[in-house]
Each structure stands twice: as C-alpha cells, then as structure tokens.
Amino acid sequence: METTGQQFIAGKRRSGTSGEQYEVINPATGEVLATDTLAGPEDVHEAVAAARAAFAEWSRTTPAERSEAMLRWADQLHARSEELAQTESRNAGKPIRLTRGFDVPGTIDNVRFFAGAARNLEGRASAEYSADHTSTIRREPIGVIGSIAPWNYPLQMAAWKALPAMAAGNTVVLKPSELTPLTSVLFAETAREAGIPDGVLNIVTGSGPVAGQALITHPDVAMVSFTGSTAVGRQVAAQAAGSVKRVHLELGGKAPFLVFDDADLEAAARGAVAGALINSGQDCTAATRAYVQRPLYKTFVERVAALMDGVRLGPVDDPDTDMGSLISLRQRDRVAAMVEAAREGGATVVRGGRVPDGPLGRTAHYEPTLITDAAQDSAIVQQEVFGPVLVCLPFDTDDEAIHLANDTPYGLAASAWTTNVFRAGRASREIQAGCVWINDHIPIISEMPHGGYKASGFGKDMSAYSFDEYTNVKHVMTEITGTRHKSWHDVIFTSR
Ligand code: TXE
C-alpha cells in the first residue's frame, strides 16, 4: 500500500490538507492501494501559484526546448512503462493486457506527438493585407490551465489534458478523479525526472465539489478543460462564465454503430463486441447502439451473443483476462439499475444483464450485456450507461439509419459498416459526431482530433487542432510607410 501523498505541487509529492481522509481502491479486488488526505482549496491555491510562477519561464522557452524536454519525458515514461501499466490496471480495474497494449503506449505516443507538434504552431502567412501595414500572427500560451479529468482512462486523460497545454507554453494544474490519482502523480513525477521545471505540471487530488470548484473559480486560472459527465460539464461552464474563462468540455457519448445490409457481418460483429466492451464499456466513444439493417439483424444478434459468451472475466493481472471490473461498486450498481429499468420497460436481455457469480460478484464486475427490443426513446438507448452494455435494434431504410444515429443528445463518435462507398460517404457527412469510423470503431491516433458535437461538448483533445484551445491568437499590425496622416484618417478628419 502506498503511503506517499497524491498531490504533486511545485515538484513535490505530498498529502492534501483538507483534513478529509480517503482510500484509493482497486475496484477489481476491493484492496486498498493508498490512503491519503484529499486536496482542499489551500492546496489548489498553492498549485495555481506554483503554475503561475512557472509560467513566466516556461512560456518563454523555445518550442525546441519544450520539445526536447517532452522527448526526454517520453523516454522516462517508456522506462517506467511496466510500473505504469501495473498501477493503472490495479487502480482502474483494467486488464493488464489493455494497460500494456493501449493505455501506456498510447500515452507515450501522445507525448512524442506533442513534442513534435510544439515546433509547428501554425498561423496565416505574414503579409500586407492592407497596403500600408504588415500583419503577423502570434500564437501565445494562455496562462495557467485548470484541467479536470475522469477515472476511465486516468493516465491517458492526464496526458490529453496536459500535453497540448504544455507544448504550447502553458502551465497546468490537473485534478484527476479522486478514484484514480496514482498514474497521474507518476506522470507528473516522470516529467520532473525529465527536467521539466517544477510548477509546470501540478496534480491536485481532491473531490469535484471542493478541489474542482476551487480550480474552476480561481482568478489566476485562465482556462478550464474538463472531461466528464454532461451534468457536471454544465456546472463547469456556468461557473467558468463568472470570470469569463475559456472552457473546453468533453462530455461523453452514446455512439451509434450502423450495420448496412452489404456489410461484412463477421467484421461488424467482432467490431461491435470489441467496441462495446473496451474498458468494460467505460469509454465515451464505446459502441452502445448497434442499428442493423433487417436482413442481417437476426444473424448479427446471434453472432454478437456468441462472441460475448467467449469473453473472459477474471483477475486483472492475468494476461488471459479480457474484461476487468467497472470503476466502483457505485458505477456497477448504476449500470445494473439502467439494465433493470430497460428490462422492466420491455427490452430483452439476450446476454449478461447481471453481476457474475462467485468472487467476482463481490467486487465491481458486471457481465457483458446484449439487449434487444428496447424502445428508441428509452433511457438505455438515449443515456450514457458507461458499462459493458450493447443495445441492438433493427432498421429498414438508409434514411432511418441516419435518423436513428442522430437521435440522442450526444454526438461524440459513430461508425458505419458498409462496402458501399456512397453509403459510407453519406454516413460520414450526415452523422452529427466529432468522429465517424467506416468499417471500424474505437481506433484513436495522436494526429487526429477528438471532441464532440451537441451535448458531447466542444473543443478538441489531441492533434494540432487542440492548440486552438490552448493558445490565444494575436494579430500584430505594423504600419510600414511612416506616413503621418494616413489615408484612412480622411474618413475621420481631413485637415492637413
Ligand atoms: O463523472 P463526473 P462521474 C459519465 C459516465 C458516468 C457518469 C458519472 O456516464 O457514468 O459520467 O461519472 C469531477 N466541479 N462520464 O460521476 O462527476 C470529478 O471529481 C468540478 C463520462 O464519475 O463528471 C472527476 O474528476 N469537478 C466521461 C470529473 O469531474 C467536478 C468520463 C468527472 O467526474 C464536479 C467519466 C464539480 N461539481 C464519466 N463534480 C467521459 N466524457 O469520458 C465532479 N467533478
């Protein structure tokens, strides 16, 4: 069990000062991984002050200097990758195969990408857009960024929030979820080992209503970047409005998965199972609503059910385990209640829909679940479940498929499965989501943006597009003729 603190402020690891004790739990076993005191407003204040002090120097480093530091950071993370994978697996209840193959390498790749991207901040060409002036564009860091991250991919979310901000010359105070602070603290520790100055990346582990609030409303925080539920995202936006802070919100999703009658059925069934069960379904882009054209529907449901039967639940440190636990008993009960409500509303639970028997049933596990016959307007189809639950429904026409895909408040990700180029083109254009996959679902890359439409929020994580969130664009206009009475003065006054 760890005894060291879960705060990382001005380069030092320590405990919080709120007086509120808490335990970091392995949700797959119930084991206590660490005990600590949560951050209170004082800790947030100290972290913001450290970030503010560090901004003066970090914002003046050259892109090449930031890039070099971040490349060393990637090497440091790589050297500690097994420790990171084990810690992430235990803290979030993820199978070790997932953290070794996805969470950790994805994070390292993200660091390397932003090390490169730091040297390529773009703007319009300098030119004389007015004959007498040269216009240039400066992209400037904003200041101290307050980032609030969720528990589903603790390390990757810390990276997605911190990296573009830091690459652009900002400094960061990151609040991980109090459920999953361990790898965020390691992430900051490795940054220090790589020579990134103290105060550039700070971690405050506290609750949303206390530490989160203190961060959002802090006068020295210039921008708030949040990933979490739509309900909390609304509060974040409202509170940030008080001090006119820039806000970036990634608020989850309810991804549709359209299978047209010309699709490769086996590829689609495998894609649906992987896309629905990744990270036990606690993924904002997870496949949650499979709409299948009538001729394929019955076979698709049978094939998905058969594939789900082969998914192995088990200890997260066993490389043969396919699916781990949910993040907490609370989340498991929330998922179970949503499935129960669907069942009571007339839906058919084809597979799963229950807590597993035996020891796994005592912790936060839930069986892979396939649901059919749910009403389009029911909660299981409309709301984010954030568990290993796939709803499968039939459709007849292409118009209906597109309508159903867009028929929830969310718009983060979607996929269309077809061998017809025109159907693929129509789906890419007409589905209202920040990402549309064709013949796949989930792959994510550092070079491309991730972010929502509609109630999934706004702003982009990853890719060069994320610099639009974390920089101010300044226009500098220089008069180049030296004329005292400019020609445009004539519209104001004409005296010579
Ligand atoms: O999320 P919260 P919860 C969705 C998913 C899940 C549901 C609830 O549907 O079932 O949200 O999960 C911090 N001021 N997503 O309750 O509360 C909190 O400490 C400031 C989707 O855990 O949104 C944590 O750091 N901060 C999502 C972060 O917000 C506050 C990932 C997210 O927690 C706060 C996670 C407040 N008042 C859940 N209240 C995605 N987009 O991927 C909480 N927080």
PDB file of C-alpha atoms and ligand atoms in Angstrom, residues 148-153 157 175-179 206-214 216 226-233 235-236 239 250-253 282-285 327 330-331 334-335 383-387 410 412 450 456, ligand 1:
ATOM      1  CA  ILE A 148     -10.292  18.167 -14.594  1.00  0.00           C
ATOM      2  CA  ALA A 149     -10.011  14.539 -15.679  1.00  0.00           C
ATOM      3  CA  PRO A 150     -12.191  11.455 -15.229  1.00  0.00           C
ATOM      4  CA  TRP A 151     -11.413   7.961 -13.989  1.00  0.00           C
ATOM      5  CA  ASN A 152     -11.982   5.837 -17.090  1.00  0.00           C
ATOM      6  CA  TYR A 153      -8.516   6.331 -18.650  1.00  0.00           C
ATOM      7  CA  MET A 157      -6.772  11.637 -19.813  1.00  0.00           C
ATOM      8  CA  LYS A 175      -7.247  17.415 -10.923  1.00  0.00           C
ATOM      9  CA  PRO A 176      -7.560  13.698 -11.584  1.00  0.00           C
ATOM     10  CA  SER A 177     -10.597  11.843 -10.344  1.00  0.00           C
ATOM     11  CA  GLU A 178     -10.131  11.140  -6.656  1.00  0.00           C
ATOM     12  CA  LEU A 179     -10.818   7.482  -7.531  1.00  0.00           C
ATOM     13  CA  GLY A 206      -9.435  16.207  -4.455  1.00  0.00           C
ATOM     14  CA  SER A 207     -13.164  15.911  -4.869  1.00  0.00           C
ATOM     15  CA  GLY A 208     -15.049  17.680  -7.649  1.00  0.00           C
ATOM     16  CA  PRO A 209     -17.168  19.921  -5.447  1.00  0.00           C
ATOM     17  CA  VAL A 210     -14.147  21.043  -3.360  1.00  0.00           C
ATOM     18  CA  ALA A 211     -10.878  20.943  -5.341  1.00  0.00           C
ATOM     19  CA  GLY A 212     -12.627  21.019  -8.730  1.00  0.00           C
ATOM     20  CA  GLN A 213     -14.676  24.054  -7.765  1.00  0.00           C
ATOM     21  CA  ALA A 214     -11.666  25.852  -6.313  1.00  0.00           C
ATOM     22  CA  ILE A 216     -12.615  26.450 -11.856  1.00  0.00           C
ATOM     23  CA  PHE A 226     -12.923  19.252 -18.405  1.00  0.00           C
ATOM     24  CA  THR A 227     -13.696  15.647 -19.312  1.00  0.00           C
ATOM     25  CA  GLY A 228     -16.596  14.025 -17.507  1.00  0.00           C
ATOM     26  CA  SER A 229     -20.375  13.849 -17.433  1.00  0.00           C
ATOM     27  CA  THR A 230     -22.640  16.294 -19.246  1.00  0.00           C
ATOM     28  CA  ALA A 231     -24.314  17.159 -15.934  1.00  0.00           C
ATOM     29  CA  VAL A 232     -21.043  18.292 -14.337  1.00  0.00           C
ATOM     30  CA  GLY A 233     -19.889  19.855 -17.622  1.00  0.00           C
ATOM     31  CA  GLN A 235     -21.914  23.313 -13.985  1.00  0.00           C
ATOM     32  CA  VAL A 236     -18.297  23.797 -15.041  1.00  0.00           C
ATOM     33  CA  GLN A 239     -19.061  28.619 -13.077  1.00  0.00           C
ATOM     34  CA  GLU A 250     -15.528  16.618 -23.441  1.00  0.00           C
ATOM     35  CA  LEU A 251     -18.768  15.197 -22.093  1.00  0.00           C
ATOM     36  CA  GLY A 252     -19.190  11.604 -23.089  1.00  0.00           C
ATOM     37  CA  GLY A 253     -21.230   9.978 -25.789  1.00  0.00           C
ATOM     38  CA  GLN A 282     -16.430   2.880 -19.732  1.00  0.00           C
ATOM     39  CA  ASP A 283     -15.318   4.680 -22.841  1.00  0.00           C
ATOM     40  CA  CYS A 284     -17.017   7.787 -24.155  1.00  0.00           C
ATOM     41  CA  THR A 285     -16.680   6.523 -27.749  1.00  0.00           C
ATOM     42  CA  ILE A 327     -14.553   1.606 -11.649  1.00  0.00           C
ATOM     43  CA  ARG A 330     -21.433   2.556  -7.315  1.00  0.00           C
ATOM     44  CA  GLN A 331     -20.867   2.529 -11.076  1.00  0.00           C
ATOM     45  CA  ARG A 334     -25.749   2.360 -11.698  1.00  0.00           C
ATOM     46  CA  VAL A 335     -25.248   0.179 -14.788  1.00  0.00           C
ATOM     47  CA  GLN A 383     -28.458   7.957 -21.991  1.00  0.00           C
ATOM     48  CA  GLU A 384     -24.834   7.107 -21.369  1.00  0.00           C
ATOM     49  CA  VAL A 385     -24.628   3.783 -19.477  1.00  0.00           C
ATOM     50  CA  PHE A 386     -20.809   3.630 -19.196  1.00  0.00           C
ATOM     51  CA  GLY A 387     -20.782  -0.118 -18.732  1.00  0.00           C
ATOM     52  CA  TYR A 410     -24.870  13.198 -27.769  1.00  0.00           C
ATOM     53  CA  LEU A 412     -19.022  12.266 -29.929  1.00  0.00           C
ATOM     54  CA  HIS A 450     -11.104  14.009 -30.531  1.00  0.00           C
ATOM     55  CA  SER A 456     -20.907  15.818 -26.025  1.00  0.00           C
TER      56      SER A 456
HETATM   57  O1  TXE B   1     -18.387  11.710 -13.561  1.00  0.00           O
HETATM   58  P1  TXE B   1     -18.079  13.215 -13.164  1.00  0.00           P
HETATM   59  P2  TXE B   1     -18.804  10.513 -12.591  1.00  0.00           P
HETATM   60  C1  TXE B   1     -20.031   9.941 -17.427  1.00  0.00           C
HETATM   61  C2  TXE B   1     -20.488   8.492 -17.435  1.00  0.00           C
HETATM   62  C3  TXE B   1     -20.560   8.151 -15.989  1.00  0.00           C
HETATM   63  C4  TXE B   1     -21.074   9.465 -15.429  1.00  0.00           C
HETATM   64  C5  TXE B   1     -20.841   9.684 -13.974  1.00  0.00           C
HETATM   65  O2  TXE B   1     -21.758   8.409 -17.997  1.00  0.00           O
HETATM   66  O3  TXE B   1     -21.429   7.094 -15.713  1.00  0.00           O
HETATM   67  O4  TXE B   1     -20.369  10.442 -16.172  1.00  0.00           O
HETATM   68  O5  TXE B   1     -19.459   9.522 -13.657  1.00  0.00           O
HETATM   69  C6  TXE B   1     -15.014  15.962 -11.311  1.00  0.00           C
HETATM   70  N1  TXE B   1     -16.960  20.565 -10.123  1.00  0.00           N
HETATM   71  N2  TXE B   1     -18.607  10.066 -17.630  1.00  0.00           N
HETATM   72  O6  TXE B   1     -19.839  10.898 -11.617  1.00  0.00           O
HETATM   73  O7  TXE B   1     -18.728  13.521 -11.858  1.00  0.00           O
HETATM   74  C7  TXE B   1     -14.716  14.610 -10.708  1.00  0.00           C
HETATM   75  O8  TXE B   1     -14.025  14.740  -9.475  1.00  0.00           O
HETATM   76  C8  TXE B   1     -15.789  20.247 -10.691  1.00  0.00           C
HETATM   77  C9  TXE B   1     -18.185  10.321 -18.981  1.00  0.00           C
HETATM   78  O9  TXE B   1     -17.572   9.952 -12.031  1.00  0.00           O
HETATM   79  O10 TXE B   1     -18.385  14.032 -14.331  1.00  0.00           O
HETATM   80  C10 TXE B   1     -13.877  13.976 -11.799  1.00  0.00           C
HETATM   81  O11 TXE B   1     -12.531  14.451 -11.716  1.00  0.00           O
HETATM   82  N3  TXE B   1     -15.409  18.994 -10.947  1.00  0.00           N
HETATM   83  C11 TXE B   1     -16.776  10.701 -19.065  1.00  0.00           C
HETATM   84  C12 TXE B   1     -14.537  14.506 -13.078  1.00  0.00           C
HETATM   85  O12 TXE B   1     -15.266  15.668 -12.678  1.00  0.00           O
HETATM   86  C13 TXE B   1     -16.263  18.005 -10.634  1.00  0.00           C
HETATM   87  C14 TXE B   1     -15.827  10.074 -18.132  1.00  0.00           C
HETATM   88  C15 TXE B   1     -15.502  13.558 -13.770  1.00  0.00           C
HETATM   89  O13 TXE B   1     -16.498  13.159 -12.875  1.00  0.00           O
HETATM   90  C16 TXE B   1     -17.517  18.273 -10.031  1.00  0.00           C
HETATM   91  C17 TXE B   1     -16.378   9.909 -16.803  1.00  0.00           C
HETATM   92  C18 TXE B   1     -17.852  19.631  -9.774  1.00  0.00           C
HETATM   93  N4  TXE B   1     -19.016  19.976  -9.234  1.00  0.00           N
HETATM   94  C19 TXE B   1     -17.725   9.855 -16.612  1.00  0.00           C
HETATM   95  N5  TXE B   1     -18.136  17.084  -9.824  1.00  0.00           N
HETATM   96  C20 TXE B   1     -16.237  10.931 -20.425  1.00  0.00           C
HETATM   97  N6  TXE B   1     -16.563  12.080 -21.032  1.00  0.00           N
HETATM   98  O14 TXE B   1     -15.459  10.163 -20.949  1.00  0.00           O
HETATM   99  C21 TXE B   1     -17.311  16.115 -10.272  1.00  0.00           C
HETATM  100  N7  TXE B   1     -16.174  16.660 -10.757  1.00  0.00           N
END
